[in-house]
mmCIF file of C-alpha atoms in Angstrom:
data_model
loop_
_atom_site.group_PDB
_atom_site.id
_atom_site.type_symbol
_atom_site.label_atom_id
_atom_site.label_comp_id
_atom_site.label_asym_id
_atom_site.label_seq_id
_atom_site.Cartn_x
_atom_site.Cartn_y
_atom_site.Cartn_z
ATOM 1 C CA MET F 1 0.008 0.040 -0.043
ATOM 2 C CA PHE F 2 2.931 2.437 0.829
ATOM 3 C CA VAL F 3 4.593 1.545 -2.437
ATOM 4 C CA ARG F 4 1.395 2.439 -4.316
ATOM 5 C CA PHE F 5 1.069 5.701 -2.245
ATOM 6 C CA PHE F 6 4.697 6.550 -3.112
ATOM 7 C CA ASN F 7 4.114 6.020 -6.797
ATOM 8 C CA PHE F 8 1.057 8.224 -6.552
ATOM 9 C CA LEU F 9 3.068 10.921 -4.958
ATOM 10 C CA ARG F 10 5.668 11.013 -7.642
ATOM 11 C CA GLY F 11 3.377 10.368 -10.540
ATOM 12 C CA TYR F 12 3.479 7.682 -13.221
ATOM 13 C CA VAL F 13 2.188 6.903 -16.787
ATOM 14 C CA PHE F 14 0.267 3.892 -18.135
ATOM 15 C CA LEU F 15 1.947 2.946 -21.498
ATOM 16 C CA GLY F 16 1.195 0.770 -24.494
ATOM 17 C CA VAL F 17 4.172 -0.637 -26.337
ATOM 18 C CA ARG F 18 3.984 -2.100 -29.791
ATOM 19 C CA GLY F 19 6.795 -3.881 -31.590
ATOM 20 C CA PHE F 20 8.613 -6.995 -32.625
ATOM 21 C CA PHE F 21 11.471 -7.025 -30.005
ATOM 22 C CA LEU F 22 9.581 -6.403 -26.885
ATOM 23 C CA GLU F 23 11.803 -8.562 -24.754
ATOM 24 C CA ARG F 24 14.820 -6.527 -25.844
ATOM 25 C CA PHE F 25 12.859 -3.413 -25.076
ATOM 26 C CA LEU F 26 12.425 -4.553 -21.529
ATOM 27 C CA ASN F 27 16.049 -5.639 -21.107
ATOM 28 C CA LEU F 28 17.169 -2.102 -22.368
ATOM 29 C CA CYS F 29 14.896 -0.360 -19.744
ATOM 30 C CA LEU F 30 16.220 -2.628 -16.880
ATOM 31 C CA LYS F 31 19.698 -2.006 -18.033
ATOM 32 C CA LYS F 32 19.016 1.963 -17.694
ATOM 33 C CA ASP F 33 17.375 1.326 -14.205
ATOM 34 C CA ILE F 34 14.023 2.446 -15.595
ATOM 35 C CA CYS F 35 11.277 1.837 -12.935
ATOM 36 C CA LEU F 36 8.350 0.005 -14.482
ATOM 37 C CA TRP F 37 5.775 -2.397 -13.046
ATOM 38 C CA ASP F 38 2.550 -4.314 -13.767
ATOM 39 C CA VAL F 39 3.866 -5.432 -17.113
ATOM 40 C CA LYS F 40 1.189 -7.383 -18.975
ATOM 41 C CA TYR F 41 0.854 -8.657 -22.622
ATOM 42 C CA GLY F 42 -1.902 -6.840 -24.306
ATOM 43 C CA GLY F 43 -1.996 -9.073 -27.291
ATOM 44 C CA GLU F 44 0.410 -10.082 -30.082
ATOM 45 C CA ASN F 45 3.455 -7.822 -30.273
ATOM 46 C CA ASN F 46 1.914 -5.589 -27.488
ATOM 47 C CA LEU F 47 2.796 -4.868 -23.895
ATOM 48 C CA GLU F 48 1.120 -2.703 -21.318
ATOM 49 C CA MET F 49 3.020 -1.354 -18.308
ATOM 50 C CA LYS F 50 3.226 1.353 -15.682
ATOM 51 C CA MET F 51 6.318 3.602 -15.616
ATOM 52 C CA SER F 52 7.460 6.504 -13.486
ATOM 53 C CA ILE F 53 7.706 9.904 -14.966
ATOM 54 C CA ASN F 54 11.550 9.980 -14.923
ATOM 55 C CA GLY F 55 11.680 6.553 -16.506
ATOM 56 C CA PHE F 56 9.461 7.687 -19.369
ATOM 57 C CA LYS F 57 11.851 10.544 -20.041
ATOM 58 C CA GLN F 58 14.610 7.888 -20.543
ATOM 59 C CA VAL F 59 12.650 5.324 -22.602
ATOM 60 C CA ARG F 60 13.059 6.994 -26.008
ATOM 61 C CA GLY F 61 16.550 5.322 -26.595
ATOM 62 C CA ALA F 62 15.041 1.796 -25.842
ATOM 63 C CA ALA F 63 12.120 2.490 -28.188
ATOM 64 C CA TYR F 64 14.489 3.714 -30.919
ATOM 65 C CA LYS F 65 16.863 0.826 -30.776
ATOM 66 C CA THR F 66 14.031 -1.846 -30.853
ATOM 67 C CA ARG F 67 11.852 0.123 -33.262
ATOM 68 C CA SER F 68 9.031 -0.030 -30.829
ATOM 69 C CA GLU F 69 6.088 2.288 -30.783
ATOM 70 C CA VAL F 70 5.398 3.784 -27.215
ATOM 71 C CA LYS F 71 2.062 5.432 -26.632
ATOM 72 C CA ILE F 72 0.810 7.027 -23.371
ATOM 73 C CA LYS F 73 -2.703 5.637 -22.479
ATOM 74 C CA LYS F 74 -3.185 7.331 -19.184
ATOM 75 C CA ARG F 75 -1.499 9.669 -16.651
ATOM 76 C CA ALA F 76 -1.840 9.263 -12.975
ATOM 77 C CA GLY F 77 -0.568 10.659 -9.789
ATOM 78 C CA LEU F 78 -0.174 13.787 -7.769
ATOM 79 C CA PRO F 79 1.968 15.812 -10.317
ATOM 80 C CA PHE F 80 -0.879 15.517 -13.048
ATOM 81 C CA ILE F 81 -3.575 16.370 -10.556
ATOM 82 C CA ILE F 82 -1.550 19.439 -9.472
ATOM 83 C CA GLN F 83 -0.976 20.483 -13.142
ATOM 84 C CA LYS F 84 -4.786 19.976 -13.910
ATOM 85 C CA TYR F 85 -5.844 22.207 -11.062
ATOM 86 C CA LYS F 86 -2.963 24.569 -10.793
ATOM 87 C CA LYS F 87 -5.143 27.467 -11.362
ATOM 88 C CA ARG F 88 -7.646 26.477 -8.622
ATOM 89 C CA LYS F 89 -5.229 27.433 -5.756
ATOM 90 C CA ALA F 90 -7.748 26.707 -2.883
ATOM 91 C CA PHE F 91 -8.491 23.300 -4.284
ATOM 92 C CA ALA F 92 -4.703 22.538 -4.682
ATOM 93 C CA ALA F 93 -4.044 23.675 -1.055
ATOM 94 C CA GLY F 94 -6.980 21.526 0.193
ATOM 95 C CA PHE F 95 -5.760 18.523 -1.662
ATOM 96 C CA LEU F 96 -2.324 18.953 -0.496
ATOM 97 C CA ILE F 97 -3.437 19.250 3.147
ATOM 98 C CA ALA F 98 -5.421 16.190 2.785
ATOM 99 C CA VAL F 99 -2.443 14.350 1.330
ATOM 100 C CA ILE F 100 -0.333 15.506 4.298
ATOM 101 C CA LEU F 101 -3.087 14.484 6.794
ATOM 102 C CA PHE F 102 -3.416 11.062 5.087
ATOM 103 C CA SER F 103 0.402 10.469 5.285
ATOM 104 C CA ALA F 104 0.301 11.466 9.006
ATOM 105 C CA LEU F 105 -2.593 9.376 9.922
ATOM 106 C CA SER F 106 -0.864 6.264 8.330
ATOM 107 C CA SER F 107 1.881 6.608 10.919
ATOM 108 C CA PHE F 108 -0.276 5.466 13.874
ATOM 109 C CA ILE F 109 -2.323 2.244 14.850
ATOM 110 C CA TRP F 110 -6.068 2.928 14.715
ATOM 111 C CA ARG F 111 -7.355 -0.662 15.102
ATOM 112 C CA ILE F 112 -6.249 -3.570 17.241
ATOM 113 C CA ASP F 113 -7.955 -6.953 16.649
ATOM 114 C CA VAL F 114 -7.263 -9.957 18.998
ATOM 115 C CA THR F 115 -7.402 -13.664 17.643
ATOM 116 C CA GLY F 116 -6.765 -17.072 19.218
ATOM 117 C CA ASN F 117 -8.487 -16.328 22.660
ATOM 118 C CA GLU F 118 -11.199 -18.322 23.925
ATOM 119 C CA LYS F 119 -11.249 -18.080 27.700
ATOM 120 C CA VAL F 120 -9.337 -14.695 28.072
ATOM 121 C CA PRO F 121 -11.801 -11.845 27.098
ATOM 122 C CA GLU F 122 -10.433 -9.615 24.266
ATOM 123 C CA SER F 123 -11.075 -6.588 26.495
ATOM 124 C CA VAL F 124 -8.685 -7.884 29.075
ATOM 125 C CA ILE F 125 -5.792 -8.477 26.428
ATOM 126 C CA ILE F 126 -6.347 -4.969 25.147
ATOM 127 C CA ASN F 127 -6.324 -3.420 28.477
ATOM 128 C CA ARG F 128 -3.107 -5.265 29.453
ATOM 129 C CA LEU F 129 -1.429 -3.922 26.064
ATOM 130 C CA ALA F 130 -2.659 -0.497 26.919
ATOM 131 C CA GLU F 131 -0.916 -0.635 30.364
ATOM 132 C CA LEU F 132 2.252 -1.379 28.395
ATOM 133 C CA GLY F 133 1.664 1.638 26.238
ATOM 134 C CA PHE F 134 0.429 -0.149 23.207
ATOM 135 C CA LYS F 135 -3.033 1.111 22.262
ATOM 136 C CA VAL F 136 -5.122 2.815 19.446
ATOM 137 C CA GLY F 137 -3.192 5.975 18.491
ATOM 138 C CA THR F 138 0.354 4.548 19.252
ATOM 139 C CA PRO F 139 2.887 5.238 16.441
ATOM 140 C CA ARG F 140 3.441 2.235 14.413
ATOM 141 C CA PHE F 141 7.067 2.536 14.106
ATOM 142 C CA ASN F 142 7.694 2.632 17.802
ATOM 143 C CA VAL F 143 6.279 -0.795 18.707
ATOM 144 C CA ASP F 144 8.747 -3.127 20.260
ATOM 145 C CA VAL F 145 6.911 -6.572 19.817
ATOM 146 C CA TYR F 146 9.397 -8.554 21.786
ATOM 147 C CA ARG F 147 9.025 -6.389 24.892
ATOM 148 C CA LEU F 148 5.171 -6.495 24.642
ATOM 149 C CA GLN F 149 5.431 -10.147 24.330
ATOM 150 C CA ASN F 150 7.592 -10.707 27.412
ATOM 151 C CA GLU F 151 5.786 -8.130 29.535
ATOM 152 C CA ILE F 152 2.271 -9.230 28.897
ATOM 153 C CA LEU F 153 3.022 -12.897 29.483
ATOM 154 C CA LYS F 154 4.288 -11.848 32.954
ATOM 155 C CA LYS F 155 1.044 -9.895 33.628
ATOM 156 C CA GLU F 156 -1.425 -12.328 32.167
ATOM 157 C CA LYS F 157 -0.665 -15.861 33.330
ATOM 158 C CA ALA F 158 -3.542 -17.449 31.244
ATOM 159 C CA LEU F 159 -1.482 -16.694 28.114
ATOM 160 C CA SER F 160 1.442 -18.796 26.816
ATOM 161 C CA TRP F 161 2.171 -16.918 23.660
ATOM 162 C CA LEU F 162 1.627 -13.487 21.974
ATOM 163 C CA TRP F 163 2.542 -11.788 18.814
ATOM 164 C CA VAL F 164 1.737 -8.522 17.266
ATOM 165 C CA ASP F 165 1.548 -8.226 13.428
ATOM 166 C CA ILE F 166 1.169 -4.652 12.175
ATOM 167 C CA LYS F 167 -0.177 -3.941 8.554
ATOM 168 C CA GLY F 168 -0.988 -0.572 7.590
ATOM 169 C CA THR F 169 -2.746 1.150 10.520
ATOM 170 C CA ARG F 170 -4.090 -2.160 11.817
ATOM 171 C CA ALA F 171 -2.420 -4.441 14.403
ATOM 172 C CA ASN F 172 -3.530 -8.174 14.623
ATOM 173 C CA VAL F 173 -2.683 -9.521 18.127
ATOM 174 C CA SER F 174 -2.296 -13.302 17.948
ATOM 175 C CA VAL F 175 -2.488 -15.191 21.328
ATOM 176 C CA LYS F 176 -2.346 -18.745 22.563
ATOM 177 C CA GLU F 177 -3.861 -19.663 25.916
ATOM 178 C CA LYS F 178 -2.237 -22.180 28.488
ATOM 179 C CA VAL F 179 -3.715 -25.538 28.504
ATOM 180 C CA PRO F 180 -4.516 -26.433 32.199
ATOM 181 C CA ALA F 181 -2.321 -29.391 33.324
ATOM 182 C CA PRO F 182 -4.303 -32.447 34.207
ATOM 183 C CA GLU F 183 -4.876 -32.783 37.915
ATOM 184 C CA ILE F 184 -2.329 -35.236 39.184
ATOM 185 C CA VAL F 185 -3.431 -37.218 42.317
ATOM 186 C CA ASP F 186 -0.692 -37.992 44.714
ATOM 187 C CA ASP F 187 -1.110 -41.597 45.852
ATOM 188 C CA THR F 188 1.491 -41.107 48.604
ATOM 189 C CA VAL F 189 -0.727 -38.683 50.461
ATOM 190 C CA PRO F 190 -3.216 -40.475 52.787
ATOM 191 C CA SER F 191 -6.849 -39.527 51.943
ATOM 192 C CA ASN F 192 -10.461 -40.736 52.368
ATOM 193 C CA ILE F 193 -13.403 -40.290 49.938
ATOM 194 C CA VAL F 194 -16.258 -38.491 51.594
ATOM 195 C CA ALA F 195 -19.703 -37.455 50.333
ATOM 196 C CA SER F 196 -19.966 -34.176 48.637
ATOM 197 C CA LYS F 197 -23.726 -34.088 48.881
ATOM 198 C CA ASP F 198 -26.620 -35.919 50.748
ATOM 199 C CA GLY F 199 -27.862 -38.786 48.875
ATOM 200 C CA LEU F 200 -29.042 -42.490 48.649
ATOM 201 C CA VAL F 201 -26.136 -44.606 47.539
ATOM 202 C CA THR F 202 -26.691 -46.544 44.296
ATOM 203 C CA ARG F 203 -23.245 -47.904 43.615
ATOM 204 C CA VAL F 204 -19.952 -48.254 45.428
ATOM 205 C CA VAL F 205 -16.578 -49.165 43.492
ATOM 206 C CA ALA F 206 -13.588 -49.087 45.949
ATOM 207 C CA LEU F 207 -10.323 -49.376 43.812
ATOM 208 C CA ASN F 208 -8.051 -48.508 46.761
ATOM 209 C CA GLY F 209 -9.075 -48.588 50.386
ATOM 210 C CA GLU F 210 -12.224 -50.015 52.179
ATOM 211 C CA ALA F 211 -15.781 -49.149 51.430
ATOM 212 C CA SER F 212 -17.634 -47.664 54.440
ATOM 213 C CA VAL F 213 -21.091 -47.666 52.805
ATOM 214 C CA ARG F 214 -23.221 -49.994 50.784
ATOM 215 C CA GLU F 215 -25.840 -49.652 48.041
ATOM 216 C CA GLY F 216 -29.133 -48.506 49.775
ATOM 217 C CA ASP F 217 -27.340 -46.510 52.548
ATOM 218 C CA ILE F 218 -28.415 -42.847 53.106
ATOM 219 C CA VAL F 219 -25.503 -40.523 53.505
ATOM 220 C CA ASP F 220 -25.106 -36.886 54.480
ATOM 221 C CA LYS F 221 -22.603 -34.444 53.187
ATOM 222 C CA GLY F 222 -19.238 -35.130 54.744
ATOM 223 C CA ASP F 223 -19.948 -38.795 55.572
ATOM 224 C CA LEU F 224 -17.034 -41.238 55.075
ATOM 225 C CA LEU F 225 -17.672 -43.267 51.827
ATOM 226 C CA ILE F 226 -14.237 -45.002 51.225
ATOM 227 C CA SER F 227 -11.739 -45.129 53.918
ATOM 228 C CA GLY F 228 -7.877 -44.685 53.169
ATOM 229 C CA ILE F 229 -7.228 -46.823 56.457
ATOM 230 C CA VAL F 230 -7.483 -50.545 55.829
ATOM 231 C CA SER F 231 -7.537 -52.925 58.653
ATOM 232 C CA LEU F 232 -4.952 -55.768 58.328
ATOM 233 C CA GLY F 233 -6.304 -57.772 61.427
ATOM 234 C CA GLU F 234 -3.545 -58.674 63.746
ATOM 235 C CA ALA F 235 -0.976 -56.901 61.536
ATOM 236 C CA GLY F 236 -2.550 -53.617 62.320
ATOM 237 C CA GLU F 237 -3.703 -51.305 59.702
ATOM 238 C CA LYS F 238 -2.394 -49.696 56.358
ATOM 239 C CA ILE F 239 -3.001 -45.988 55.617
ATOM 240 C CA GLY F 240 -3.232 -45.067 51.969
ATOM 241 C CA SER F 241 -4.925 -42.899 49.433
ATOM 242 C CA ALA F 242 -8.447 -44.052 48.871
ATOM 243 C CA ARG F 243 -9.518 -44.445 45.192
ATOM 244 C CA GLY F 244 -12.933 -45.249 43.821
ATOM 245 C CA GLU F 245 -16.263 -44.004 42.749
ATOM 246 C CA VAL F 246 -19.601 -43.781 44.734
ATOM 247 C CA THR F 247 -22.754 -42.776 42.853
ATOM 248 C CA ALA F 248 -26.051 -41.816 44.553
ATOM 249 C CA ARG F 249 -29.518 -40.591 44.005
ATOM 250 C CA THR F 250 -29.798 -36.965 44.919
ATOM 251 C CA TRP F 251 -32.343 -34.275 44.918
ATOM 252 C CA TYR F 252 -32.397 -30.699 43.852
ATOM 253 C CA SER F 253 -35.338 -28.253 44.232
ATOM 254 C CA LYS F 254 -36.156 -24.616 43.542
ATOM 255 C CA ASP F 255 -39.288 -22.798 44.241
ATOM 256 C CA GLY F 256 -40.930 -19.376 43.902
ATOM 257 C CA GLU F 257 -44.176 -17.298 44.228
ATOM 258 C CA PHE F 258 -45.542 -15.940 40.871
ATOM 259 C CA PRO F 259 -48.587 -13.860 39.839
ATOM 260 C CA LEU F 260 -51.337 -15.483 37.933
ATOM 261 C CA GLU F 261 -50.511 -13.412 34.772
ATOM 262 C CA LYS F 262 -47.913 -13.506 32.101
ATOM 263 C CA VAL F 263 -46.291 -10.276 30.799
ATOM 264 C CA GLU F 264 -44.633 -10.461 27.394
ATOM 265 C CA TYR F 265 -43.091 -7.754 25.160
ATOM 266 C CA ILE F 266 -43.854 -8.100 21.376
ATOM 267 C CA ARG F 267 -42.138 -6.221 18.718
ATOM 268 C CA THR F 268 -44.167 -4.108 16.446
ATOM 269 C CA ASP F 269 -43.218 -2.854 12.886
ATOM 270 C CA LYS F 270 -41.968 0.602 14.184
ATOM 271 C CA LYS F 271 -38.283 1.227 14.644
ATOM 272 C CA ILE F 272 -35.932 4.353 14.530
ATOM 273 C CA SER F 273 -32.262 4.770 13.869
ATOM 274 C CA LYS F 274 -29.804 7.044 15.557
ATOM 275 C CA ASN F 275 -26.107 7.582 14.496
ATOM 276 C CA THR F 276 -23.196 8.504 16.582
ATOM 277 C CA VAL F 277 -19.788 9.506 14.889
ATOM 278 C CA ASN F 278 -16.597 8.784 16.850
ATOM 279 C CA PHE F 279 -13.702 10.881 15.906
ATOM 280 C CA PHE F 280 -10.362 10.484 17.644
ATOM 281 C CA GLY F 281 -12.134 8.802 20.700
ATOM 282 C CA PHE F 282 -14.957 11.458 20.970
ATOM 283 C CA ASP F 283 -18.607 10.694 20.458
ATOM 284 C CA VAL F 284 -20.445 13.268 18.251
ATOM 285 C CA SER F 285 -24.235 12.868 18.272
ATOM 286 C CA LEU F 286 -25.807 13.779 14.773
ATOM 287 C CA TYR F 287 -29.189 14.789 16.489
ATOM 288 C CA ILE F 288 -30.351 17.651 18.634
ATOM 289 C CA LYS F 289 -32.885 15.538 20.465
ATOM 290 C CA ASN F 290 -32.084 11.877 21.495
ATOM 291 C CA GLU F 291 -35.265 11.005 23.019
ATOM 292 C CA ILE F 292 -36.651 7.628 22.188
ATOM 293 C CA PRO F 293 -40.370 7.851 21.236
ATOM 294 C CA PHE F 294 -41.133 4.290 22.487
ATOM 295 C CA GLU F 295 -42.068 3.280 26.084
ATOM 296 C CA PHE F 296 -40.794 -0.265 25.643
ATOM 297 C CA TYR F 297 -38.082 -1.180 23.016
ATOM 298 C CA ASP F 298 -35.133 -3.355 21.999
ATOM 299 C CA LYS F 299 -31.938 -1.836 21.044
ATOM 300 C CA GLU F 300 -29.344 -3.247 18.568
ATOM 301 C CA SER F 301 -26.183 -1.362 17.984
ATOM 302 C CA LYS F 302 -23.602 -1.816 15.134
ATOM 303 C CA THR F 303 -20.280 0.074 14.825
ATOM 304 C CA SER F 304 -18.553 0.571 11.463
ATOM 305 C CA ALA F 305 -15.056 1.768 11.278
ATOM 306 C CA PHE F 306 -13.965 3.795 8.289
ATOM 307 C CA HIS F 307 -11.055 2.173 6.387
ATOM 308 C CA ILE F 308 -9.253 1.996 2.973
ATOM 309 C CA GLY F 309 -8.665 -1.667 2.029
ATOM 310 C CA LYS F 310 -8.289 -4.293 4.591
ATOM 311 C CA ASN F 311 -5.445 -2.737 6.699
ATOM 312 C CA PHE F 312 -5.793 1.060 6.555
ATOM 313 C CA PHE F 313 -8.172 2.117 9.201
ATOM 314 C CA LEU F 314 -8.888 5.686 10.256
ATOM 315 C CA PRO F 315 -9.665 7.204 13.705
ATOM 316 C CA LEU F 316 -13.284 7.668 12.456
ATOM 317 C CA SER F 317 -16.199 5.259 13.131
ATOM 318 C CA ASN F 318 -19.959 5.370 12.974
ATOM 319 C CA LYS F 319 -22.273 3.641 15.607
ATOM 320 C CA LYS F 320 -25.743 2.986 14.464
ATOM 321 C CA ASP F 321 -28.365 2.240 17.167
ATOM 322 C CA VAL F 322 -31.710 0.765 16.063
ATOM 323 C CA TYR F 323 -34.598 0.930 18.431
ATOM 324 C CA TYR F 324 -37.468 -1.545 17.884
ATOM 325 C CA GLU F 325 -40.726 -0.766 19.474
ATOM 326 C CA LYS F 326 -42.369 -3.311 21.828
ATOM 327 C CA ASN F 327 -45.878 -3.625 23.112
ATOM 328 C CA LYS F 328 -46.505 -4.964 26.639
ATOM 329 C CA ILE F 329 -48.919 -7.663 26.552
ATOM 330 C CA GLU F 330 -50.382 -9.051 29.976
ATOM 331 C CA THR F 331 -52.230 -12.330 29.783
ATOM 332 C CA LYS F 332 -54.277 -13.915 32.637
ATOM 333 C CA LEU F 333 -53.119 -17.442 33.346
ATOM 334 C CA THR F 334 -55.051 -20.507 34.622
ATOM 335 C CA THR F 335 -53.420 -22.734 37.181
ATOM 336 C CA GLU F 336 -52.287 -25.322 34.480
ATOM 337 C CA GLY F 337 -50.927 -22.320 32.370
ATOM 338 C CA ALA F 338 -48.956 -20.972 35.293
ATOM 339 C CA LEU F 339 -47.471 -24.362 35.985
ATOM 340 C CA VAL F 340 -46.394 -24.719 32.337
ATOM 341 C CA TYR F 341 -44.995 -21.090 32.003
ATOM 342 C CA TYR F 342 -43.301 -20.489 35.429
ATOM 343 C CA GLY F 343 -42.306 -24.312 35.877
ATOM 344 C CA GLY F 344 -40.386 -24.061 32.590
ATOM 345 C CA ILE F 345 -38.579 -21.060 33.841
ATOM 346 C CA ILE F 346 -37.668 -22.784 37.227
ATOM 347 C CA LYS F 347 -36.478 -25.885 35.238
ATOM 348 C CA LYS F 348 -34.209 -23.887 32.914
ATOM 349 C CA GLU F 349 -32.535 -22.283 36.148
ATOM 350 C CA LEU F 350 -32.194 -25.703 37.774
ATOM 351 C CA ASP F 351 -30.491 -27.168 34.635
ATOM 352 C CA LYS F 352 -27.887 -24.397 34.832
ATOM 353 C CA GLU F 353 -27.359 -24.846 38.487
ATOM 354 C CA ILE F 354 -26.828 -28.611 38.509
ATOM 355 C CA GLY F 355 -24.419 -28.722 35.406
ATOM 356 C CA LYS F 356 -24.023 -31.277 32.686
ATOM 357 C CA ASP F 357 -22.364 -34.055 34.783
ATOM 358 C CA VAL F 358 -25.559 -34.652 36.791
ATOM 359 C CA LYS F 359 -28.106 -37.056 35.125
ATOM 360 C CA VAL F 360 -31.816 -36.164 35.841
ATOM 361 C CA VAL F 361 -33.937 -39.387 36.276
ATOM 362 C CA ASN F 362 -37.172 -37.658 37.380
ATOM 363 C CA ALA F 363 -38.784 -34.147 37.735
ATOM 364 C CA GLY F 364 -41.828 -33.339 39.673
ATOM 365 C CA THR F 365 -43.768 -30.001 40.074
ATOM 366 C CA ASP F 366 -45.808 -29.139 43.126
ATOM 367 C CA HIS F 367 -47.957 -25.890 43.622
ATOM 368 C CA MET F 368 -50.144 -24.219 46.172
ATOM 369 C CA MET F 369 -52.426 -21.228 45.719
ATOM 370 C CA GLN F 370 -51.705 -18.377 48.082
ATOM 371 C CA LYS F 371 -54.015 -15.925 49.831
ATOM 372 C CA ASN F 372 -52.478 -12.910 48.096
ATOM 373 C CA GLY F 373 -53.689 -14.453 44.653
ATOM 374 C CA LYS F 374 -50.288 -15.725 43.725
ATOM 375 C CA ILE F 375 -49.313 -19.374 42.955
ATOM 376 C CA TYR F 376 -46.461 -21.055 44.836
ATOM 377 C CA ILE F 377 -44.585 -23.428 42.546
ATOM 378 C CA LYS F 378 -41.839 -25.990 43.508
ATOM 379 C CA VAL F 379 -39.753 -28.013 41.024
ATOM 380 C CA THR F 380 -37.759 -31.137 42.377
ATOM 381 C CA TYR F 381 -35.266 -33.070 40.311
ATOM 382 C CA GLU F 382 -34.234 -36.541 41.268
ATOM 383 C CA CYS F 383 -30.749 -37.231 39.862
ATOM 384 C CA ILE F 384 -28.015 -39.935 39.651
ATOM 385 C CA GLN F 385 -24.373 -38.479 40.210
ATOM 386 C CA SER F 386 -21.109 -39.133 41.526
ATOM 387 C CA ILE F 387 -20.831 -37.785 45.162
ATOM 388 C CA GLY F 388 -17.401 -38.824 46.227
ATOM 389 C CA GLU F 389 -14.508 -36.303 46.743
ATOM 390 C CA ASN F 390 -10.937 -36.816 48.300
ATOM 391 C CA VAL F 391 -10.174 -35.403 51.546
ATOM 392 C CA LYS F 392 -6.678 -35.526 53.198
ATOM 393 C CA ILE F 393 -6.236 -37.742 56.256
ATOM 394 C CA GLU F 394 -5.119 -35.345 59.127
ATOM 395 C CA ASN F 395 -3.158 -36.748 62.173
ATOM 396 C CA GLY F 396 -3.256 -40.286 60.781
ATOM 397 C CA GLY F 397 -6.990 -40.778 61.227
#
């Protein structure tokens, strides 16, 4: 991009060359250090190319020696634009200022993208980089990538690798996150397996140690399930690390009191849009009045950064907020309808709480009408899960 910009500043011509010795013509140009690029065959005995203005002034000799016909098809670049508008001084001055401003803006980083992260939020990485002086508006030629890499890995322990690739005014920050080491159980440390939750034991597998419960036993949280102390009869006892699995039938419940009506918000066909321009970090509203004419609404926002090509971003962006009107709809519920509606909400909350490792084998819903006109609903899950957890044996017992 910068090579093209440099060629634009010094100007160039688009040439058509016709002759029978085109290869020799190119060799003579290269021998004279004539700058040319984008050379293409335009048909039999024809070439098309771009050439600098100084190069074009020297090409006559090569054309004469090879009996080639050279024709200018197009002139491009700043010198020709200035020549065209030299009588319009204000335009020329404005154009020159724009070129200088464009050149100055290209010396800074105006966009930072982060890739490769899954668990560490992008905002955390960008904030860490900002603490080290690397942020939007940083001069692109003053970035010490190796220092950034070393310092941020000290600050953010969840990252194992980082690299910054700067193209144009865009910086792409590539990261790799540390993979947690698998938990290593130290068999040399004496331990018991105890219950992590109340339950009814359904299965006991003691791989190391002595089982203290059997199938059908009721246990409370903290009760001993598999002991790391094994009796050897007259030989005494052996203390080790208990290993095994104990599954049990467990119960989870959640309740609440709810009104016998359902409130929903339905979108209508009405919507309005409002735009905000951000220039060098400052928001500029394009409206005198920013009131939203809807009592209830959804809001969706989209930010578009101004850029030229993929990698030349400018410190200018537009944020578009779209507001969708919603109508509030209240519906009276029957007892059965309330159980379905609110019971479904409670079940979703319970599903999140118990996690994916717990298997639900039965679900029940109870309800009771209250004097205040509301309905009391309780959802109970009957589950099967592993309830054993290792606990270190203190003081040998």
